[in-house]
Structure formats: C-alpha cells, structure tokens
PDB file of C-alpha atoms in Angstrom:
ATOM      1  CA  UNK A   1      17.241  -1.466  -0.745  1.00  0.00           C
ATOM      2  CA  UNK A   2      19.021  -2.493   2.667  1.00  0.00           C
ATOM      3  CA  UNK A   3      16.905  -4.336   4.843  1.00  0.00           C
ATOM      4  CA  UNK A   4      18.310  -4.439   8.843  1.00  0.00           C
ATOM      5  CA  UNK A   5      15.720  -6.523  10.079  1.00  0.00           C
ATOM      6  CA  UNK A   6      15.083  -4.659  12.759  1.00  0.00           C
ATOM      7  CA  UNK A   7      18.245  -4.811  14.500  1.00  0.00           C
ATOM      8  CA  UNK A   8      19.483  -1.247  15.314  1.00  0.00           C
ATOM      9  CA  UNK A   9      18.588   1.223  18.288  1.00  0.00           C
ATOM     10  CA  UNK A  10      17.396   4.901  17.436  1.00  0.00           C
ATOM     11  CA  UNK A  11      21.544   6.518  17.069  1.00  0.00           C
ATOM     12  CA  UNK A  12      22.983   3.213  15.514  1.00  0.00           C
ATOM     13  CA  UNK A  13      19.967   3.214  12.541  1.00  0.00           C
ATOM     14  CA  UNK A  14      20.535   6.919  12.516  1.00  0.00           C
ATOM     15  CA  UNK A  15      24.246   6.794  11.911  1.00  0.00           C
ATOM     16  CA  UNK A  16      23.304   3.943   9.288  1.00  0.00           C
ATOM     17  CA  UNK A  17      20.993   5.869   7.409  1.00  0.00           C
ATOM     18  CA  UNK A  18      23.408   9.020   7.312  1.00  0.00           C
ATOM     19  CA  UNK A  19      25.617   6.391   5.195  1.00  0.00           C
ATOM     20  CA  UNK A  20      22.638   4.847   3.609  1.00  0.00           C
ATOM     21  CA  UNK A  21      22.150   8.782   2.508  1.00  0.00           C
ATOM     22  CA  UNK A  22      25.368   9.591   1.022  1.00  0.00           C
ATOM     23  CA  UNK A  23      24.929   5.641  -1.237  1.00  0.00           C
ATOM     24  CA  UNK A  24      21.550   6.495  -2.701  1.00  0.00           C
ATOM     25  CA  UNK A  25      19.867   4.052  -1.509  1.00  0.00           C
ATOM     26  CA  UNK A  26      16.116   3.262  -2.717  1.00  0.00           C
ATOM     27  CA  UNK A  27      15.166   2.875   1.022  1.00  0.00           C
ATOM     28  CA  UNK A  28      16.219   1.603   4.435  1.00  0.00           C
ATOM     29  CA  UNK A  29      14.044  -1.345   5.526  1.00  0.00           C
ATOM     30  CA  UNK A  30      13.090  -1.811   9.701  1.00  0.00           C
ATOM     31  CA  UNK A  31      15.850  -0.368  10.729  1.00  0.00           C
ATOM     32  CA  UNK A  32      14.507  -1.007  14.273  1.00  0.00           C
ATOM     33  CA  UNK A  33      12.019  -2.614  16.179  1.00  0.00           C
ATOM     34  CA  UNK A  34       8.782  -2.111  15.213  1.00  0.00           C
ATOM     35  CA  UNK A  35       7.688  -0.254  18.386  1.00  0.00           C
ATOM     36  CA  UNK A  36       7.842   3.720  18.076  1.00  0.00           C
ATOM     37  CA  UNK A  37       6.036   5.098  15.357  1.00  0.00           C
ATOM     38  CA  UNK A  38       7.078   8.607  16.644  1.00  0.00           C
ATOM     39  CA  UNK A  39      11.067   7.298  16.321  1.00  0.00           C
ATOM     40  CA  UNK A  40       9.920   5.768  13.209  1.00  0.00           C
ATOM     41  CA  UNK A  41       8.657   8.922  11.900  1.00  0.00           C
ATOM     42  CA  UNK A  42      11.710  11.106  13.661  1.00  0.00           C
ATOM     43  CA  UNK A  43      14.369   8.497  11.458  1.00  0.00           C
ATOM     44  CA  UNK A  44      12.172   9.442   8.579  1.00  0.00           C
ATOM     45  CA  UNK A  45      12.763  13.658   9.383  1.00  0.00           C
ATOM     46  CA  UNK A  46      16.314  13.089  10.050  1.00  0.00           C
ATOM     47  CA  UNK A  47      17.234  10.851   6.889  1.00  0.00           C
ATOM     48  CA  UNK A  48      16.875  11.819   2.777  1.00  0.00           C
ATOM     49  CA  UNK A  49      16.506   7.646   2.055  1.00  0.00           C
ATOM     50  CA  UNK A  50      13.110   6.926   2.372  1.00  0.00           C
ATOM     51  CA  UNK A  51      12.459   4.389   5.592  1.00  0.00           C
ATOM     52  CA  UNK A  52       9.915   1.199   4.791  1.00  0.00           C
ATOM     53  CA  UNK A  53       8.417  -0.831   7.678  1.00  0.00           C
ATOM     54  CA  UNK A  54       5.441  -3.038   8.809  1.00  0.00           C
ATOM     55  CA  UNK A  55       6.164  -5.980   7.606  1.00  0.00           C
ATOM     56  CA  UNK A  56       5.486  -7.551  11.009  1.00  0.00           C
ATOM     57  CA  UNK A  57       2.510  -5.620  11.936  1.00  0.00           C
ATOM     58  CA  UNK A  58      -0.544  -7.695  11.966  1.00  0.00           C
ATOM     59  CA  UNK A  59      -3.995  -4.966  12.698  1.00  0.00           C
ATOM     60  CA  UNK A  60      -5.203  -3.080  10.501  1.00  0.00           C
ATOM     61  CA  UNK A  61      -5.441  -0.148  12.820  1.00  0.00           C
ATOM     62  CA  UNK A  62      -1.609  -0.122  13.369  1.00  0.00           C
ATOM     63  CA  UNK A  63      -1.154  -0.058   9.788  1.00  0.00           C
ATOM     64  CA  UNK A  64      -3.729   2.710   9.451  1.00  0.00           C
ATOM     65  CA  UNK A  65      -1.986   4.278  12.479  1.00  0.00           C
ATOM     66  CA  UNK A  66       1.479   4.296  10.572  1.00  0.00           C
ATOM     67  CA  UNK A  67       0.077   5.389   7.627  1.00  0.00           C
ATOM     68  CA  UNK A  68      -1.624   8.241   9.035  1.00  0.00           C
ATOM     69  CA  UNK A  69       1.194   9.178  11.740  1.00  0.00           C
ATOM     70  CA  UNK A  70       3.796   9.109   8.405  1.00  0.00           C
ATOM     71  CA  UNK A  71       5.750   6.722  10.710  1.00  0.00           C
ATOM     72  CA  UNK A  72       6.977   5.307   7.478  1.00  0.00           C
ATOM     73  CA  UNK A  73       7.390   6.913   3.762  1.00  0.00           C
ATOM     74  CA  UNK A  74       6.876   3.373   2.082  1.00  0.00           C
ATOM     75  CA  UNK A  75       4.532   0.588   3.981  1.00  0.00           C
ATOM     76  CA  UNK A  76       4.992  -3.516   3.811  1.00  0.00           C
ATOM     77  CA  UNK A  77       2.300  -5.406   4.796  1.00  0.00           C
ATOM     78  CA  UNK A  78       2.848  -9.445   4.258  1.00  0.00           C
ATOM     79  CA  UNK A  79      -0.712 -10.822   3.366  1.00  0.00           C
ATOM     80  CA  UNK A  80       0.331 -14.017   5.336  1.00  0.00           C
ATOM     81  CA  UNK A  81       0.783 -11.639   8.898  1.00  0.00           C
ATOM     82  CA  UNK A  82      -1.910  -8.830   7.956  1.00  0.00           C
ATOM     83  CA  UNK A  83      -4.744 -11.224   7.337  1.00  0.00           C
ATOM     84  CA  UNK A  84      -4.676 -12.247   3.799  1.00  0.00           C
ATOM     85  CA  UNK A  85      -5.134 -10.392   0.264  1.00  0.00           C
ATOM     86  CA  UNK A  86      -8.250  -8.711   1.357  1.00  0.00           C
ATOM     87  CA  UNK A  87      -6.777  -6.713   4.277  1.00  0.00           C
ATOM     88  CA  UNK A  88      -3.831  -5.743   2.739  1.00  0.00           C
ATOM     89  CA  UNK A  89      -6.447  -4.495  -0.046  1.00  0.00           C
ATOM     90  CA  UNK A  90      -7.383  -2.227   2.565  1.00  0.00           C
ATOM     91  CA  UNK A  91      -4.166  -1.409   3.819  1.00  0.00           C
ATOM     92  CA  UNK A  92      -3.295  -0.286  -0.042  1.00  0.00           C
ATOM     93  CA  UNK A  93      -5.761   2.034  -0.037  1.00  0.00           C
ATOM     94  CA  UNK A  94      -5.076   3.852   3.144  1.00  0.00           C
ATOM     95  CA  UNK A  95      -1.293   4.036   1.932  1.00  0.00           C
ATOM     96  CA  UNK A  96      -2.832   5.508  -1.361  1.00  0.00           C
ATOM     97  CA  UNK A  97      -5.040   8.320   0.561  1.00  0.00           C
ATOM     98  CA  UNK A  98      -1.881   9.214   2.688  1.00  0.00           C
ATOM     99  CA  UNK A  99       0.684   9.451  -0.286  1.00  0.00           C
ATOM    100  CA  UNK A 100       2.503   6.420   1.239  1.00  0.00           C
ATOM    101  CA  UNK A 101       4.068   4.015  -1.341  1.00  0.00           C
ATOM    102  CA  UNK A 102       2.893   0.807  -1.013  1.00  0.00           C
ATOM    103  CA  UNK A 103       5.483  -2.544  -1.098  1.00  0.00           C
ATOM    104  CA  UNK A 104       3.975  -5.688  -0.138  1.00  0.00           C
ATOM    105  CA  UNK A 105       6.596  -7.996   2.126  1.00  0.00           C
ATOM    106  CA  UNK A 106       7.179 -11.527   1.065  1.00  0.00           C
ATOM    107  CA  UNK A 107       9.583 -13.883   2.530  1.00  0.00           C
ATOM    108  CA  UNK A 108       7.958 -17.004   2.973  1.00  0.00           C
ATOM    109  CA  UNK A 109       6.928 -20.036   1.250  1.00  0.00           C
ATOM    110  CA  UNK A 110       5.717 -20.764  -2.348  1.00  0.00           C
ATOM    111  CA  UNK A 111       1.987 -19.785  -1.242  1.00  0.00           C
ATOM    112  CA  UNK A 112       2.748 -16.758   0.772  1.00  0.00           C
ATOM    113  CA  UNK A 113       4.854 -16.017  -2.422  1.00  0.00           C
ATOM    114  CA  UNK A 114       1.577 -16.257  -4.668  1.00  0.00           C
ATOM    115  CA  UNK A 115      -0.102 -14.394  -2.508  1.00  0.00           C
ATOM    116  CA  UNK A 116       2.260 -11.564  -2.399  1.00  0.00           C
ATOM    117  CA  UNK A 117       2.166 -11.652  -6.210  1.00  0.00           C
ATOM    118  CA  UNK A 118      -1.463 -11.582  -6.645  1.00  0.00           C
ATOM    119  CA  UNK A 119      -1.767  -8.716  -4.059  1.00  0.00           C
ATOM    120  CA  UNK A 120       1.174  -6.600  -6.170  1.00  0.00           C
ATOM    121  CA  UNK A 121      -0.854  -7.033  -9.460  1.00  0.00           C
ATOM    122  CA  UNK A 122      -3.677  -5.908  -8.184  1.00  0.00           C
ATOM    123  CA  UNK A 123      -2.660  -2.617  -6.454  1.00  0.00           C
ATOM    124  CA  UNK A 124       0.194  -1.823  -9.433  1.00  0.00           C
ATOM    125  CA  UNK A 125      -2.408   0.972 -10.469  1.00  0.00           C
ATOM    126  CA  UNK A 126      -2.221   2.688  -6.894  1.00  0.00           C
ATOM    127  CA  UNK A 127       1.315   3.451  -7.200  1.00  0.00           C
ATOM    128  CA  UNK A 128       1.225   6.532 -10.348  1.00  0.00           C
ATOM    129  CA  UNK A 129       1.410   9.874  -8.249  1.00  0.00           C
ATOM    130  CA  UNK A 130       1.226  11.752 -11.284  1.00  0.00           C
ATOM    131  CA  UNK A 131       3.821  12.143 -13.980  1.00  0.00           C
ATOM    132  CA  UNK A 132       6.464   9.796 -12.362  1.00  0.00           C
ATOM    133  CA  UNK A 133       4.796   6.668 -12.109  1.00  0.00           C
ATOM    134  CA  UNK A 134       6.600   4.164  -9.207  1.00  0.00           C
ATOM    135  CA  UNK A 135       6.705   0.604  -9.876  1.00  0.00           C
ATOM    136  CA  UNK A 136       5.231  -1.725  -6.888  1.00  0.00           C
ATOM    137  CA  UNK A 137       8.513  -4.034  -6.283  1.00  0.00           C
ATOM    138  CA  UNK A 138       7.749  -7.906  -5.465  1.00  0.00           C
ATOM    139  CA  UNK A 139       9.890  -9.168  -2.941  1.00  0.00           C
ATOM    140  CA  UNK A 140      11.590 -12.297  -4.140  1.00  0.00           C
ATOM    141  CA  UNK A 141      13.575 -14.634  -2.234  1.00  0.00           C
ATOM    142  CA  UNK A 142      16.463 -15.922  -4.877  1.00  0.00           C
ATOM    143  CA  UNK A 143      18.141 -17.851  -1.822  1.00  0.00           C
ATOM    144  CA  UNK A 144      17.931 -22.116  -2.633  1.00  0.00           C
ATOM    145  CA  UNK A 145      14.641 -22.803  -0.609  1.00  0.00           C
ATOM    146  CA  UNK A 146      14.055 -26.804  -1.277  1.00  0.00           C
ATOM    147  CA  UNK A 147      10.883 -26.755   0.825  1.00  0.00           C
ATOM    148  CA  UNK A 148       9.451 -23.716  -1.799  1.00  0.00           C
ATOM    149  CA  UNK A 149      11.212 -25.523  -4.596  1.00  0.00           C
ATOM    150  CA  UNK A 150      10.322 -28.470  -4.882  1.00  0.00           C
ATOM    151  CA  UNK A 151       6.957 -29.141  -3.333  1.00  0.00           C
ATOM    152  CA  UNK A 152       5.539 -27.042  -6.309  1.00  0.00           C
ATOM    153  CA  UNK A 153       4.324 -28.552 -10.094  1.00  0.00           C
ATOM    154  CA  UNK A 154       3.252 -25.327 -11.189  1.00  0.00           C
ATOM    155  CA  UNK A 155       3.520 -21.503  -9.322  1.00  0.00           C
ATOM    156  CA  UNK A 156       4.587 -18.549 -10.087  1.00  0.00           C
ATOM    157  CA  UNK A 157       7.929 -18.113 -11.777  1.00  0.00           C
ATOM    158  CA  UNK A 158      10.975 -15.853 -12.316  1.00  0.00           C
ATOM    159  CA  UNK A 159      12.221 -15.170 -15.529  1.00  0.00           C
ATOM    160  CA  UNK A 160      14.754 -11.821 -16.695  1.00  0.00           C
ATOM    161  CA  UNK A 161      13.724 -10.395 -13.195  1.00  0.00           C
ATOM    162  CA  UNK A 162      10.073 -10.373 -14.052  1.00  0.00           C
ATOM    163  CA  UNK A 163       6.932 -12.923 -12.700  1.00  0.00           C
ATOM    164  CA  UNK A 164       3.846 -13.066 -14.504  1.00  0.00           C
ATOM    165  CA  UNK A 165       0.389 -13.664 -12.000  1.00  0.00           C
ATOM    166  CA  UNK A 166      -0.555 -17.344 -12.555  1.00  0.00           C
ATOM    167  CA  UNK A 167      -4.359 -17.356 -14.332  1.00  0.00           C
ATOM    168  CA  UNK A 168      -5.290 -20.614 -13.134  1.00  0.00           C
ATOM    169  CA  UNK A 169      -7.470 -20.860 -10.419  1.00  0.00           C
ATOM    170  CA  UNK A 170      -7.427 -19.665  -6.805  1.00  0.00           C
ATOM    171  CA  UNK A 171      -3.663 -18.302  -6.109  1.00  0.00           C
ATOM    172  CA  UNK A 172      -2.340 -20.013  -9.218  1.00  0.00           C
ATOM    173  CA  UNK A 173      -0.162 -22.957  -7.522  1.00  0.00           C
ATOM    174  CA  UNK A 174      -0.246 -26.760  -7.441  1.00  0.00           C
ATOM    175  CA  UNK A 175       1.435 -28.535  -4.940  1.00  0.00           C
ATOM    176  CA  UNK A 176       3.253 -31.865  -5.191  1.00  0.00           C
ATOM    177  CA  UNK A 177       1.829 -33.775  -2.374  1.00  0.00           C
ATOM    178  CA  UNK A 178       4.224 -36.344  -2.528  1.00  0.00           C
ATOM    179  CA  UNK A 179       7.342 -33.857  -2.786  1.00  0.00           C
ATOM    180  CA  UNK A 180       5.372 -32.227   0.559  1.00  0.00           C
ATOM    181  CA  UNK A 181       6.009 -35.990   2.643  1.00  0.00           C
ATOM    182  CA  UNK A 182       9.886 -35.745   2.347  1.00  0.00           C
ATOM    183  CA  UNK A 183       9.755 -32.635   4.371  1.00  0.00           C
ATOM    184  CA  UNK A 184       7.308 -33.935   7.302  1.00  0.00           C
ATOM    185  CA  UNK A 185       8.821 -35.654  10.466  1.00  0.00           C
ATOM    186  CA  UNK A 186       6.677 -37.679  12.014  1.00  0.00           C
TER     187      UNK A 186
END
C-alpha cells in the first residue's frame, strides 16, 4: 500500500499511479486532497491499482456520497474522525451494499488504536464477495510512539503481524495514570 497523504494534484497522482500500476501495488492511499469526488473517481477510471480515501472525512453523508459516487474502490473511515464505532458501523454497511471494500484508518493513539481494532473485528464478515474472500487490514503504526507506549498496562497487542480484540471490558485498554502525568505540561 503507498499512502501520499494527500499531497499530489490531479496529473502528479496520475503519473504516480501509472508507476504505482506497473509495481502491483495493493492500492494508492489519498493521493490528493480530499475535495473532488468526481477527480477521485476519474483517478480511479484512469488507474488498474485500486485508490482508498476518507480517512479525513467526518459525515456520514460524504461517506455515503463516496460510496455511492464510486469516488473510491476501497473506503477508510477513522472511528475517532467519523463519530465513533457506531457510525463507522454504518459506514461498513453502505461500503458493503456498493461493493466497496471496507479498511478502517488508524493512526492515532492507543485508544483510537482499540477502537480501530474493535471496529475491524466486527465488520471482518462484510469483506467475502464470494469465492475470494478479502481480509479487512488493521492499520498499525510500528513507528516508537512513547505517548501510546507507555501510558498503557494492558491494550491491544502485536504479535507475528497479528492482534487479537481485547475481551475485557469496554475497548479492552487500561491506562497508566501515572505514566499519563509525564506527558502533561502544565
């Protein structure tokens, strides 16, 4: 997956993706800003890798908008920007109707984290279109993060590139309050 953060104009994502193309990449991540859904969805026509977006979009109608305008062949909605669990829920299940695969975005702390985690078990069953069933990717941040790190006593972890959902209560994590007071400035 290459991820450009939004960064390119209409040509320069264009003449990225043409590259992307001839790699084999698994998909091309907001390759621009997160304006057009009709240059969105023209990227998408001109390009074989498959073009993900919406991790910053925060209604549900623009999510149901890009779903249903095919603005986007795979759709990332971050629980902490869309709402929460429930709305991405929702979100899920519009991708599902449309045929859109559905990759939650994560990049945040150890709760957003959770969150994200919670929300990919849950929806795992939405992603078999048949014969080929498509694994729903969690996004995991493997970059040193002290203020994830080491605020938590017990969260979700990553073992052999696989995270099993917590099954304690609530979103499965325990803070370290006292861990959390080296971080605050006063």
């Amino acid at each position: 997956m290459v991820d450009a953060n939004q960064s390119y104009n209409f040509q320069a994502a264009l003449k990225v993706g043409h590259a992307l193309d001839e790699l084999g990449v698994e998909w091309f991540e907001e390759p621009m800003a997160w304006l057009s859904l009709s240059a969105y969805r023209e990227l998408g026509n001109r390009l074989k890798t498959p073009i993900a977006g919406g991790e910053v979009e925060t209604s549900l109608m623009g999510f149901f908008e890009s779903v249903r305008q095919q603005a986007v062949q795979i759709i990332q909605p971050d629980p902490a920007l869309c709402g929460g669990i429930t709305p991405a829920l929702h979100i899920a299940s519009v991708a599902k109707a449309f045929e859109v695969a559905f990759m939650p975005h994560v990049f945040d702390g150890i709760i957003g984290l959770s969150a994200g985690l919670h929300l990919t078990a849950g929806v795992s069953h939405y992603a078999d279109w048949g014969l080929v069933p498509r694994p729903v990717i969690l996004e995991w941040d493997a970059t040193e993060n002290p203020m994830r790190d080491r605020i938590v006593i017990r969260g979700p972890e990553l073992k052999d590139g696989l995270v099993n959902a917590p099954d304690t209560p609530g979103l499965g994590v325990e803070l370290d309050r006292d861990a959390i007071q080296a971080f605050l400035i006063s």
